[in-house]
């Protein structure tokens, strides 16, 4: 079983829709959960990060972690054409021995929001 | 503005040639990383460095080499030994291994095409 699984899509939605992006993971030791957004031909940029369980909200974006199910989600409300990008989840454990090189990425989900 | 600068943005290489991709950061980050991104494969770690004059192999280091002579700079050489070098290469940095979640900041990427 892979450490992080993410449906690669693609996903196409109309403007204004609520978008749900998800990842599952296998290692219960993971503690830090991140979402990166990557526009075409650009580098990824950190969108949100959550430590341990719970929800975190930032404007139209909500990150949710369910550690009991080993499932993380990113919700986008009132989606806009400017949200069209690839979204990557990234997860790491709490051990500092390895440092950030142990960040494990999902394969990324390509989202298109149609006007 | 602080950030990570990668150059060149696009590079074409003939088979059998070595090429060097530049990565410079002015974020005063200790740790730097090189990733390779291929369609449908997500991000794969090539090399990382957590301190000057020290670096470690990632998951796919074969055919690549790096150096870290200055804190700000982490160039990647794609050697002729790399069997399938055509890809999008991303450089990243993080503050250090002891603070925060180890979240990564990425450059804009370099696209290498082997002719």
Short mmCIF file of C-alpha atoms in Angstrom, two decimals:
data_model
loop_
_atom_site.label_atom_id
_atom_site.label_comp_id
_atom_site.label_asym_id
_atom_site.label_seq_id
_atom_site.Cartn_x
_atom_site.Cartn_y
_atom_site.Cartn_z
CA UNK A 1 0.00 0.00 0.00
CA UNK A 2 1.34 3.41 -0.95
CA UNK A 3 1.97 5.90 1.84
CA UNK A 4 -0.27 8.54 0.28
CA UNK A 5 -2.99 8.00 -2.30
CA UNK A 6 -4.65 10.79 -4.24
CA UNK A 7 -7.12 10.46 -7.07
CA UNK A 8 -5.40 12.21 -10.01
CA UNK A 9 -8.70 13.21 -11.64
CA UNK A 10 -9.05 15.32 -13.67
CA UNK A 11 -11.99 17.10 -12.07
CA UNK A 12 -14.07 19.68 -13.92
CA UNK A 13 -16.71 21.78 -12.15
CA UNK A 14 -18.82 24.86 -12.95
CA UNK A 15 -17.97 28.19 -11.34
CA UNK A 16 -19.50 28.52 -7.88
CA UNK A 17 -19.44 24.79 -7.14
CA UNK A 18 -18.11 23.32 -3.89
CA UNK A 19 -15.04 21.24 -4.61
CA UNK A 20 -13.83 18.38 -2.45
CA UNK A 21 -10.29 17.05 -2.88
CA UNK A 22 -9.11 14.06 -0.88
CA UNK A 23 -6.12 11.97 0.06
CA UNK A 24 -5.75 8.83 2.10
CA UNK A 25 -2.61 7.74 3.90
CA UNK A 26 -1.37 4.56 5.50
CA UNK A 27 1.03 5.60 8.29
CA UNK A 28 -0.68 6.60 11.52
CA UNK A 29 2.52 8.39 12.61
CA UNK A 30 1.89 11.21 10.13
CA UNK A 31 1.22 14.46 11.98
CA UNK A 32 1.54 17.30 9.49
CA UNK A 33 -0.86 17.62 6.59
CA UNK A 34 -0.41 20.12 3.81
CA UNK A 35 -2.07 21.15 0.60
CA UNK A 36 -0.11 22.68 -2.24
CA UNK A 37 -1.53 24.38 -5.31
CA UNK A 38 0.38 24.25 -8.58
CA UNK A 39 -0.54 26.33 -11.59
CA UNK A 40 0.48 25.08 -15.00
CA UNK A 41 4.25 25.35 -15.62
CA UNK A 42 4.85 26.81 -12.16
CA UNK A 43 6.21 25.48 -8.88
CA UNK A 44 3.82 24.37 -6.13
CA UNK A 45 2.85 26.89 -3.47
CA UNK A 46 1.75 26.03 0.04
CA UNK A 47 -1.97 26.62 0.41
CA UNK A 48 -2.71 25.33 3.89
CA UNK A 49 -1.22 23.16 6.57
CA UNK A 50 -2.79 21.40 9.53
CA UNK A 51 -1.16 19.78 12.51
CA UNK A 52 -2.82 16.60 13.79
CA UNK A 53 -6.61 16.37 13.55
CA UNK A 54 -9.36 18.87 12.97
CA UNK A 55 -10.31 21.60 10.57
CA UNK A 56 -8.62 24.74 9.43
CA UNK A 57 -10.32 27.47 7.44
CA UNK A 58 -8.81 30.20 5.29
CA UNK A 59 -11.27 32.20 3.27
CA UNK A 60 -12.95 29.89 0.76
CA UNK A 61 -10.63 27.01 1.65
CA UNK A 62 -11.10 24.47 4.43
CA UNK A 63 -8.63 21.71 5.26
CA UNK A 64 -9.91 18.75 7.22
CA UNK A 65 -8.03 15.86 8.80
CA UNK A 66 -9.64 12.65 10.04
CA UNK A 67 -6.86 10.66 11.67
CA UNK A 68 -9.15 7.79 12.64
CA UNK A 69 -9.87 7.17 8.96
CA UNK A 70 -6.45 8.34 7.75
CA UNK A 71 -8.22 10.70 5.39
CA UNK A 72 -7.59 14.35 4.58
CA UNK A 73 -9.70 16.73 2.56
CA UNK A 74 -9.54 20.17 1.03
CA UNK A 75 -12.82 21.94 0.38
CA UNK A 76 -13.12 24.94 -1.90
CA UNK A 77 -16.32 26.96 -1.59
CA UNK A 78 -17.65 29.21 -4.35
CA UNK A 79 -14.98 27.93 -6.73
CA UNK A 80 -13.54 30.39 -9.25
CA UNK A 81 -11.83 29.90 -12.61
CA UNK A 82 -8.66 31.16 -10.91
CA UNK A 83 -8.78 28.04 -8.72
CA UNK A 84 -8.01 25.93 -11.80
CA UNK A 85 -4.76 24.21 -10.92
CA UNK A 86 -3.30 20.93 -9.71
CA UNK A 87 -3.71 20.34 -5.98
CA UNK A 88 -1.21 18.13 -4.19
CA UNK A 89 -1.53 16.78 -0.68
CA UNK A 90 1.68 16.34 1.31
CA UNK A 91 2.08 14.54 4.58
CA UNK A 92 4.91 13.96 7.03
CA UNK A 93 5.57 12.41 10.39
CA UNK A 94 6.59 14.08 13.62
CA UNK A 95 10.03 12.56 13.84
CA UNK A 96 12.70 15.20 13.31
CA UNK A 97 15.39 12.71 12.54
CA UNK A 98 14.69 12.75 8.86
CA UNK A 99 13.60 16.35 8.55
CA UNK A 100 11.52 17.56 5.64
CA UNK A 101 12.90 15.01 3.23
CA UNK A 102 10.30 12.66 4.61
CA UNK A 103 7.49 14.78 3.20
CA UNK A 104 5.39 12.43 1.09
CA UNK A 105 3.37 13.87 -1.78
CA UNK A 106 0.21 12.65 -3.42
CA UNK A 107 0.26 12.55 -7.22
CA UNK A 108 -1.90 15.65 -7.51
CA UNK A 109 -5.47 16.26 -8.71
CA UNK A 110 -6.00 18.53 -11.70
CA UNK A 111 -8.99 20.82 -11.16
CA UNK A 112 -10.68 22.93 -13.82
CA UNK A 113 -13.34 25.46 -12.85
CA UNK A 114 -15.40 26.46 -15.87
CA UNK A 115 -16.90 29.99 -16.08
CA UNK B 1 11.14 39.92 -2.23
CA UNK B 2 12.46 36.67 -0.78
CA UNK B 3 12.20 33.55 -2.82
CA UNK B 4 13.80 30.78 -4.81
CA UNK B 5 15.19 31.42 -8.27
CA UNK B 6 15.71 28.58 -10.69
CA UNK B 7 17.45 28.92 -14.03
CA UNK B 8 17.16 28.28 -16.84
CA UNK B 9 13.40 27.96 -17.16
CA UNK B 10 13.72 25.81 -20.28
CA UNK B 11 16.71 23.79 -21.36
CA UNK B 12 17.37 21.49 -24.28
CA UNK B 13 20.14 18.96 -24.19
CA UNK B 14 21.56 16.45 -26.58
CA UNK B 15 21.96 12.89 -25.39
CA UNK B 16 25.31 12.32 -23.73
CA UNK B 17 25.66 15.86 -22.39
CA UNK B 18 25.73 16.91 -18.76
CA UNK B 19 23.65 19.93 -17.78
CA UNK B 20 23.56 21.96 -14.59
CA UNK B 21 20.39 23.54 -13.21
CA UNK B 22 20.81 26.51 -10.93
CA UNK B 23 18.89 27.11 -7.70
CA UNK B 24 19.42 30.18 -5.51
CA UNK B 25 17.42 31.21 -2.44
CA UNK B 26 17.44 34.40 -0.36
CA UNK B 27 15.10 33.13 2.34
CA UNK B 28 17.99 32.28 4.69
CA UNK B 29 16.73 28.70 4.79
CA UNK B 30 19.08 25.95 5.94
CA UNK B 31 17.56 23.07 3.98
CA UNK B 32 17.29 22.77 0.21
CA UNK B 33 15.86 20.06 -2.04
CA UNK B 34 15.60 18.93 -5.63
CA UNK B 35 12.49 17.18 -6.92
CA UNK B 36 11.60 15.75 -10.26
CA UNK B 37 8.02 15.91 -11.53
CA UNK B 38 6.70 13.72 -14.33
CA UNK B 39 3.09 13.54 -15.54
CA UNK B 40 1.06 11.18 -13.36
CA UNK B 41 3.97 10.51 -10.99
CA UNK B 42 3.87 13.32 -8.49
CA UNK B 43 7.01 14.74 -6.95
CA UNK B 44 10.03 12.51 -6.43
CA UNK B 45 12.97 13.55 -4.27
CA UNK B 46 16.37 13.53 -5.97
CA UNK B 47 18.73 15.07 -3.39
CA UNK B 48 18.49 17.23 -0.31
CA UNK B 49 20.84 19.23 1.86
CA UNK B 50 20.29 20.39 5.40
CA UNK B 51 23.57 22.22 5.85
CA UNK B 52 26.40 23.65 3.78
CA UNK B 53 28.87 21.06 2.48
CA UNK B 54 26.53 18.19 3.25
CA UNK B 55 23.81 16.53 1.16
CA UNK B 56 21.91 13.26 1.06
CA UNK B 57 20.47 11.10 -1.70
CA UNK B 58 16.74 11.03 -2.10
CA UNK B 59 14.64 8.35 -3.75
CA UNK B 60 15.93 8.75 -7.31
CA UNK B 61 19.52 10.06 -7.07
CA UNK B 62 21.06 7.86 -9.78
CA UNK B 63 22.36 9.92 -12.68
CA UNK B 64 22.30 13.19 -10.72
CA UNK B 65 24.85 15.10 -8.65
CA UNK B 66 24.67 18.17 -6.42
CA UNK B 67 26.89 20.49 -4.41
CA UNK B 68 26.20 22.84 -1.51
CA UNK B 69 29.16 25.19 -1.18
CA UNK B 70 27.05 28.15 -0.10
CA UNK B 71 23.90 28.33 1.98
CA UNK B 72 22.07 30.17 -0.79
CA UNK B 73 22.93 27.85 -3.66
CA UNK B 74 22.17 24.21 -4.49
CA UNK B 75 22.90 23.40 -8.15
CA UNK B 76 21.82 20.10 -9.70
CA UNK B 77 23.79 18.39 -12.46
CA UNK B 78 21.93 15.97 -14.68
CA UNK B 79 24.59 13.65 -16.00
CA UNK B 80 24.65 11.55 -19.13
CA UNK B 81 24.13 8.53 -16.86
CA UNK B 82 20.54 9.60 -16.21
CA UNK B 83 18.56 7.36 -18.54
CA UNK B 84 15.39 9.41 -18.83
CA UNK B 85 16.24 13.02 -17.97
CA UNK B 86 13.37 14.79 -19.75
CA UNK B 87 11.26 16.18 -16.87
CA UNK B 88 10.24 19.22 -14.87
CA UNK B 89 12.76 19.88 -12.07
CA UNK B 90 11.79 21.72 -8.92
CA UNK B 91 14.06 23.20 -6.29
CA UNK B 92 12.68 23.84 -2.81
CA UNK B 93 13.82 25.05 0.57
CA UNK B 94 12.63 24.90 4.16
CA UNK B 95 13.66 26.83 7.26
CA UNK B 96 15.41 23.89 8.94
CA UNK B 97 14.63 20.51 10.34
CA UNK B 98 13.74 21.68 13.83
CA UNK B 99 11.13 24.36 13.35
CA UNK B 100 7.63 24.23 11.94
CA UNK B 101 6.20 21.43 9.88
CA UNK B 102 9.09 21.52 7.45
CA UNK B 103 6.87 23.13 4.88
CA UNK B 104 8.60 23.59 1.56
CA UNK B 105 8.88 26.70 -0.58
CA UNK B 106 9.35 25.97 -4.26
CA UNK B 107 10.97 27.71 -7.18
CA UNK B 108 9.26 28.09 -10.54
CA UNK B 109 10.90 25.01 -12.00
CA UNK B 110 13.20 24.15 -14.89
CA UNK B 111 11.94 22.09 -17.80
CA UNK B 112 14.66 19.92 -19.32
CA UNK B 113 14.14 18.28 -22.69
CA UNK B 114 16.61 15.80 -24.12
CA UNK B 115 16.68 15.76 -27.91
#
